[in-house]
Coordinates of C-alpha atoms and ligand atoms in Angstrom, one line a residue:
M1 CA -179.7 -105.6 112.4
S2 CA -177.1 -105.5 115.2
V3 CA -178.0 -102.1 116.8
Y4 CA -180.2 -102.5 119.9
F5 CA -183.4 -100.5 119.5
R6 CA -186.9 -101.2 120.8
A7 CA -189.5 -98.9 119.2
N8 CA -191.9 -99.8 122.0
D9 CA -189.6 -97.9 124.5
F10 CA -190.2 -94.7 122.5
A11 CA -193.9 -95.1 122.0
N12 CA -196.4 -93.1 124.1
A13 CA -197.1 -95.0 127.2
N14 CA -200.8 -95.4 126.5
V15 CA -200.0 -96.9 123.0
A16 CA -197.1 -99.1 124.3
G17 CA -199.6 -100.6 126.8
M18 CA -202.6 -101.2 124.6
H19 CA -204.0 -103.8 122.2
G20 CA -205.5 -102.8 118.9
Y21 CA -209.2 -103.3 118.1
V22 CA -209.9 -106.9 117.1
P23 CA -212.4 -106.8 114.2
G24 CA -214.7 -109.7 113.4
Q25 CA -213.2 -112.4 111.3
Q26 CA -213.1 -111.5 107.6
P27 CA -212.5 -114.8 105.8
Q28 CA -210.9 -114.3 102.4
D29 CA -212.0 -117.6 100.9
E30 CA -215.4 -118.4 99.4
G31 CA -218.3 -120.4 100.6
W32 CA -219.0 -118.9 104.0
V33 CA -222.4 -117.8 105.2
K34 CA -221.2 -114.7 106.8
L35 CA -223.4 -113.5 109.7
N36 CA -220.7 -112.1 112.0
T37 CA -220.2 -108.4 111.2
N38 CA -223.7 -107.2 110.3
E39 CA -223.0 -106.4 106.6
N40 CA -225.9 -106.0 104.3
P41 CA -226.8 -109.3 102.6
Y42 CA -227.9 -107.4 99.4
A43 CA -225.9 -105.6 96.8
P44 CA -225.7 -101.8 96.9
S45 CA -227.8 -99.7 94.5
P46 CA -226.8 -100.3 90.9
K47 CA -226.4 -96.5 90.7
V48 CA -223.4 -96.9 93.0
V49 CA -221.5 -99.1 90.5
E50 CA -222.5 -96.7 87.7
A51 CA -221.1 -93.7 89.6
I52 CA -217.8 -95.5 90.4
I53 CA -217.4 -96.5 86.7
A54 CA -218.2 -92.9 85.6
E55 CA -215.4 -91.7 88.0
L56 CA -213.0 -94.0 86.3
Q57 CA -213.6 -92.7 82.7
E58 CA -210.8 -91.6 80.4
A59 CA -208.5 -94.3 81.7
G60 CA -208.8 -93.0 85.2
A61 CA -207.7 -89.4 84.4
K62 CA -209.6 -88.0 87.3
L63 CA -207.6 -90.1 89.8
R64 CA -204.6 -87.8 89.2
L65 CA -206.5 -85.1 90.9
Y66 CA -207.2 -84.7 94.7
P67 CA -210.8 -85.3 95.7
N68 CA -213.1 -82.6 97.0
P69 CA -211.5 -81.9 100.5
T70 CA -214.8 -81.6 102.4
S71 CA -216.8 -84.0 100.3
Y72 CA -219.1 -81.0 99.6
P73 CA -221.6 -82.5 97.1
L74 CA -222.0 -85.6 99.2
R75 CA -222.5 -83.4 102.3
V76 CA -225.2 -81.4 100.5
A77 CA -227.0 -84.7 99.7
V78 CA -226.6 -86.1 103.2
A79 CA -227.9 -82.9 104.7
G80 CA -230.8 -82.9 102.3
H81 CA -231.7 -86.4 103.3
H82 CA -232.0 -85.4 107.0
G83 CA -233.5 -82.0 106.4
L84 CA -230.4 -80.2 107.6
E85 CA -227.8 -77.7 106.2
P86 CA -224.4 -79.0 104.9
A87 CA -222.7 -77.0 107.8
H88 CA -224.2 -79.7 110.1
V89 CA -222.6 -82.6 108.3
L90 CA -219.0 -84.0 108.5
M91 CA -218.0 -86.9 106.3
G92 CA -215.7 -89.6 107.6
N93 CA -213.8 -92.5 106.1
G94 CA -216.3 -94.8 107.8
A95 CA -218.2 -94.1 111.0
D96 CA -215.0 -95.2 112.8
D97 CA -213.1 -92.2 111.4
V98 CA -215.8 -89.9 112.8
L99 CA -215.6 -91.6 116.2
N100 CA -211.8 -91.2 116.2
L101 CA -212.2 -87.5 115.5
L102 CA -214.7 -87.0 118.3
L103 CA -212.3 -88.6 120.8
R104 CA -209.4 -86.5 119.4
V105 CA -211.4 -83.2 119.9
F106 CA -213.4 -83.8 123.1
A107 CA -211.5 -86.3 125.2
A108 CA -208.2 -84.8 126.4
P109 CA -205.3 -87.1 127.3
V110 CA -205.1 -87.4 131.1
A111 CA -203.2 -84.8 133.1
S112 CA -202.8 -82.4 130.2
N113 CA -204.6 -80.1 127.7
W114 CA -207.8 -79.7 129.7
G115 CA -209.6 -76.8 128.1
A116 CA -211.6 -74.5 130.4
V117 CA -215.2 -75.7 130.7
S118 CA -217.6 -72.8 130.9
G119 CA -221.2 -72.4 131.5
G120 CA -223.5 -74.8 133.3
M121 CA -221.2 -77.7 133.7
D122 CA -221.1 -77.3 137.5
G123 CA -217.6 -78.7 137.6
A124 CA -219.2 -82.1 137.2
V125 CA -217.4 -82.8 134.0
A126 CA -214.0 -84.1 134.9
L127 CA -213.3 -87.2 132.9
G128 CA -212.6 -87.9 129.2
A129 CA -214.9 -90.4 127.5
G130 CA -217.6 -92.6 128.7
M131 CA -219.4 -95.7 127.3
T132 CA -221.9 -98.3 128.3
V133 CA -220.8 -101.9 128.7
P134 CA -221.5 -104.0 126.8
S135 CA -221.4 -101.9 123.6
Y136 CA -219.1 -101.3 120.5
S137 CA -215.7 -102.2 121.9
L138 CA -213.9 -99.9 119.4
Y139 CA -214.9 -97.0 121.8
S140 CA -212.5 -98.3 124.5
T141 CA -209.7 -98.9 121.9
L142 CA -210.1 -95.3 120.7
A143 CA -210.0 -94.0 124.3
R144 CA -206.8 -95.8 125.0
A145 CA -205.2 -94.6 121.8
Q146 CA -206.1 -91.1 122.8
G147 CA -204.7 -91.6 126.3
T148 CA -207.9 -90.3 127.9
N149 CA -209.8 -91.6 130.9
L150 CA -212.7 -93.9 130.2
K151 CA -215.8 -94.2 132.4
E152 CA -217.7 -97.5 131.9
V153 CA -221.4 -97.5 132.8
A154 CA -222.8 -101.0 133.1
F155 CA -226.1 -102.3 131.7
D156 CA -228.0 -104.9 133.7
A157 CA -229.4 -108.0 132.1
S158 CA -232.6 -106.0 131.1
M159 CA -230.4 -104.0 128.8
R160 CA -232.5 -100.9 129.5
L161 CA -230.9 -97.5 129.3
P162 CA -228.8 -96.8 132.4
L163 CA -229.9 -93.1 132.4
E164 CA -228.7 -92.2 135.9
G165 CA -225.3 -93.8 135.4
I166 CA -224.7 -91.8 132.2
V167 CA -225.9 -88.5 133.7
N168 CA -223.6 -89.0 136.6
S169 CA -220.6 -90.4 134.6
G170 CA -218.8 -87.1 134.6
A171 CA -217.7 -87.8 131.0
R172 CA -217.0 -84.9 128.7
L173 CA -218.0 -87.2 125.8
F174 CA -220.3 -90.1 126.2
L175 CA -220.7 -92.7 123.4
L176 CA -224.1 -94.5 123.2
T177 CA -225.0 -96.9 120.5
N178 CA -228.7 -96.8 119.5
P179 CA -230.0 -99.3 118.5
N180 CA -227.5 -100.8 120.8
A181 CA -224.8 -103.3 119.8
P182 CA -224.5 -106.2 120.4
T183 CA -228.0 -106.4 121.8
G184 CA -230.1 -104.7 119.0
V185 CA -232.2 -103.0 121.7
A186 CA -233.4 -99.5 120.8
F187 CA -233.9 -96.6 123.1
S188 CA -236.8 -94.3 122.3
P189 CA -236.3 -90.6 121.3
E190 CA -238.2 -89.8 124.6
Q191 CA -235.5 -91.7 126.6
I192 CA -232.7 -90.0 124.6
E193 CA -234.3 -86.6 125.3
A194 CA -234.6 -87.4 129.0
L195 CA -230.9 -88.3 128.9
L196 CA -230.0 -85.0 127.2
Q197 CA -231.9 -83.0 129.8
G198 CA -229.6 -84.5 132.5
F199 CA -226.3 -85.1 130.8
K200 CA -224.1 -82.0 130.5
G201 CA -221.3 -83.3 128.3
I202 CA -221.4 -84.1 124.6
L203 CA -223.6 -87.1 123.8
V204 CA -222.5 -89.1 120.8
L205 CA -225.3 -91.3 119.6
D206 CA -223.9 -93.9 117.3
E207 CA -226.9 -94.5 115.0
T208 CA -225.2 -96.9 112.7
Y209 CA -228.2 -99.2 112.9
A210 CA -231.0 -96.5 113.0
P211 CA -232.1 -97.1 109.4
F212 CA -233.3 -100.5 110.5
A213 CA -235.3 -99.1 113.4
T214 CA -238.6 -97.2 113.4
T215 CA -237.2 -94.0 115.2
N216 CA -234.1 -92.0 115.5
A217 CA -232.9 -88.8 117.3
V218 CA -232.2 -86.5 114.3
G219 CA -235.2 -84.4 115.4
L220 CA -233.4 -83.6 118.7
L221 CA -230.4 -82.0 117.1
E222 CA -232.1 -78.6 116.8
R223 CA -232.8 -78.3 120.5
Y224 CA -229.7 -80.0 121.9
P225 CA -226.4 -78.4 120.8
N226 CA -224.5 -81.1 122.8
L227 CA -225.9 -83.9 120.6
V228 CA -223.8 -85.6 117.9
I229 CA -225.3 -88.3 115.7
V230 CA -223.0 -90.7 113.9
R231 CA -224.1 -92.7 110.9
S232 CA -222.5 -95.3 108.6
F233 CA -222.9 -96.4 105.0
S234 CA -221.5 -99.8 105.9
K235 CA -224.7 -101.6 107.1
A236 CA -227.8 -99.9 105.7
Y237 CA -226.2 -98.8 102.4
A238 CA -224.3 -102.1 101.8
L239 CA -221.0 -100.2 101.4
A240 CA -218.7 -101.6 104.2
G241 CA -216.1 -102.0 101.5
M242 CA -216.1 -98.3 100.6
R243 CA -215.6 -96.8 104.1
L244 CA -218.2 -94.0 104.4
G245 CA -219.7 -92.5 107.5
Y246 CA -220.8 -89.1 108.8
A247 CA -221.6 -86.9 111.8
L248 CA -224.6 -84.7 112.2
A249 CA -224.2 -81.9 114.8
S250 CA -224.2 -78.2 115.4
S251 CA -222.0 -76.2 113.0
E252 CA -219.8 -75.4 115.9
I253 CA -219.0 -79.0 116.7
I254 CA -218.6 -79.8 113.0
D255 CA -216.1 -77.0 112.7
L256 CA -214.1 -78.4 115.6
L257 CA -214.0 -81.9 114.1
D258 CA -213.0 -80.4 110.8
R259 CA -209.8 -78.9 112.3
V260 CA -208.4 -82.4 113.0
R261 CA -209.9 -84.3 110.0
D262 CA -207.5 -85.5 107.3
S263 CA -208.0 -83.0 104.5
Y264 CA -208.7 -85.7 101.9
N265 CA -210.3 -88.4 104.2
L266 CA -212.8 -89.6 101.5
D267 CA -211.3 -90.6 98.2
R268 CA -213.0 -89.9 94.8
L269 CA -214.6 -93.3 94.5
A270 CA -216.0 -93.2 98.0
Q271 CA -217.6 -89.8 97.4
A272 CA -219.1 -90.8 94.1
A273 CA -220.5 -94.1 95.7
G274 CA -221.9 -92.3 98.7
L275 CA -223.6 -89.7 96.6
A276 CA -225.2 -92.3 94.4
A277 CA -226.3 -94.3 97.4
I278 CA -227.9 -91.6 99.5
T279 CA -229.8 -90.2 96.5
D280 CA -231.3 -93.7 95.7
Q281 CA -233.6 -94.0 98.8
P282 CA -236.3 -96.0 97.0
Y283 CA -233.8 -98.8 96.4
Y284 CA -232.7 -98.9 100.0
T285 CA -236.2 -98.6 101.4
E286 CA -237.1 -101.9 99.6
R287 CA -234.0 -103.7 100.8
I288 CA -234.5 -102.6 104.4
K289 CA -238.1 -103.7 104.3
Q290 CA -236.8 -107.2 103.2
I291 CA -234.2 -107.2 106.0
R292 CA -236.9 -106.4 108.5
Q293 CA -239.0 -109.3 107.2
N294 CA -236.0 -111.6 107.5
R295 CA -235.4 -110.2 111.0
R296 CA -238.9 -111.1 112.1
A297 CA -238.6 -114.6 110.6
A298 CA -235.3 -115.2 112.4
E299 CA -236.8 -114.1 115.7
N300 CA -239.6 -116.6 115.2
D301 CA -237.1 -119.3 114.5
Y302 CA -235.1 -118.6 117.7
D303 CA -238.4 -118.5 119.6
R304 CA -239.4 -121.8 118.2
R305 CA -236.2 -123.3 119.5
G306 CA -236.9 -121.8 123.0
W307 CA -234.0 -119.4 122.8
F308 CA -234.2 -116.1 124.7
T309 CA -233.6 -113.2 122.2
Y310 CA -233.5 -109.4 123.0
P311 CA -236.0 -107.5 120.8
S312 CA -234.0 -106.1 117.9
E313 CA -234.4 -102.9 115.9
A314 CA -231.1 -103.6 114.1
N315 CA -230.0 -106.0 111.4
F316 CA -228.8 -108.7 113.9
H317 CA -230.0 -110.6 116.9
F318 CA -228.5 -111.2 120.3
T319 CA -229.8 -114.6 121.1
R320 CA -229.0 -117.3 123.7
P321 CA -228.5 -120.8 122.3
Q322 CA -230.3 -123.5 124.2
T323 CA -230.1 -127.3 123.9
P324 CA -233.3 -129.3 123.3
S325 CA -233.1 -130.3 127.0
G326 CA -233.2 -126.6 128.0
L327 CA -229.5 -126.0 128.9
Y328 CA -227.8 -122.7 128.2
G329 CA -224.7 -120.9 129.2
A330 CA -221.2 -120.0 128.1
E331 CA -220.3 -123.6 127.1
V332 CA -223.5 -124.1 125.2
A333 CA -223.0 -120.9 123.3
A334 CA -219.3 -121.9 122.5
R335 CA -220.4 -125.3 121.3
C336 CA -223.1 -123.8 119.1
F337 CA -220.6 -121.2 117.7
E338 CA -218.0 -123.9 116.9
F339 CA -220.6 -126.2 115.3
L340 CA -221.8 -123.4 113.0
K341 CA -218.2 -122.5 112.1
K342 CA -217.4 -126.1 111.2
E343 CA -220.4 -125.8 108.8
R344 CA -219.0 -122.5 107.5
V345 CA -221.6 -120.4 109.1
L346 CA -219.8 -117.5 110.8
V347 CA -221.5 -115.7 113.7
R348 CA -220.0 -113.6 116.6
A349 CA -219.4 -114.7 120.2
F350 CA -218.4 -112.4 123.1
P351 CA -217.0 -114.8 125.7
A352 CA -215.3 -112.1 127.8
H353 CA -218.3 -110.5 129.6
P354 CA -220.9 -112.2 132.0
L355 CA -223.7 -110.3 130.2
T356 CA -222.6 -111.5 126.8
R357 CA -221.0 -114.9 127.1
N358 CA -224.1 -117.0 127.0
F359 CA -225.2 -115.3 123.8
L360 CA -224.3 -115.2 120.1
R361 CA -224.8 -112.2 117.9
I362 CA -226.2 -113.3 114.5
S363 CA -226.6 -110.9 111.6
V364 CA -229.8 -110.9 109.6
G365 CA -228.8 -112.4 106.2
S366 CA -230.7 -113.0 103.0
E367 CA -233.5 -115.5 102.8
S368 CA -231.2 -118.3 101.6
E369 CA -228.5 -117.5 104.2
M370 CA -231.1 -117.7 107.0
A371 CA -232.5 -121.0 105.6
R372 CA -228.9 -122.4 105.7
L373 CA -228.5 -121.1 109.3
A374 CA -231.7 -122.8 110.4
E375 CA -230.7 -126.1 108.8
V376 CA -227.3 -126.0 110.6
L377 CA -229.0 -125.1 113.9
D378 CA -231.4 -128.0 113.5
A379 CA -228.3 -130.3 113.1
W380 CA -226.7 -128.7 116.1
E381 CA -229.8 -129.4 118.2
Q382 CA -229.8 -133.0 117.1
S383 CA -226.1 -133.3 118.0
E384 CA -226.9 -132.0 121.5
G385 CA -229.5 -134.8 121.8
Ligands
PLP401 C1 -220.3 -101.4 112.2 C2 -220.3 -100.3 113.2 C3 -219.6 -99.1 113.0 C4 -218.6 -99.0 111.9 O1 -219.0 -98.3 110.9 P1 -218.0 -98.0 109.7 O2 -218.7 -97.0 108.9 O3 -217.8 -99.3 108.9 O4 -216.7 -97.5 110.2 C5 -219.7 -98.1 114.0 N1 -220.5 -98.3 115.1 C6 -221.2 -99.4 115.3 C7 -222.0 -99.6 116.5 C8 -221.1 -100.5 114.4 O5 -221.7 -101.7 114.6

């Protein structure tokens, strides 16, 4: 290795200058109460396992063959679940794959490749992507990888929808998480509709957590051709390990996304698993009911400790640890995080932002996981005297 060569010098400038997304910790050893990445505490439908085994019959003979390129049978089932046509559905290798495609298609790299914007945009749409802060930080990583501009619209501590800020963002593509992450706060379909009446770009609603909420915006798709809804199988369907997500949108938008999609982005096992899951709604309805019950119990537990918690419509809480003497803040949150971790209870901290650093995001786990959490939090409170 004597030839001088630095690959970084050859990389696109935006990539050379960026950091990759940092996912939540995924410990590979046993014994953790894992409440840091909002996975489902319950197993997927037993029909999912049956479908995967069926796909592996005859010593895996089917694995020789490429999967269905557009995941067609799965798209039919997803469309049916939402009362739509398959032409309105695009499958992704996780919701993250879909988000990546959206940036690729609608957020041009700076100073090049701007398509002509026609009809009713009033010249107001100039930038690439937009997002609220705080929200899912993958959005900004994807924007950097794409080399596009990113407009950030700040929440205030109320975490209410910054409607004016989004309308005036000038973004071609705005990414909004609903229910929001990391707060769990949900915006009503009426608020989303008001936003769609003002915002002239493409609104991407990341509804990864919508199955845990009481409302969603699917009903708005018919009237707002600039709306894209993104869903995931990772949380509500307990399939984070299979990598399945999808977009719901006009057939025109789906067609654009399809042009840049990897032709075989969902493997055979993922397609079989997704199909079994989406067609077993009775199983998931029961599990989600249980998760909502656990969510209410967790909220009561944080209340009892005097912790401020945002009202959550998701499968996690954004809560502010407080000592028995009433102290809170970034140091208190950090001490609580470390105490939990030492006891092998993993939650998520966001120390980088003033609106998030006093808080912890704690997933809603199973009854026994939440009991263990409460026990360790009792011990932490005692240690804080
Ligand atoms: C977990 C999460 C995703 C990722 O979904 P995958 O299907 O696992 O890629 C997307 N958006 C938000 C807001 C999430 O919390």
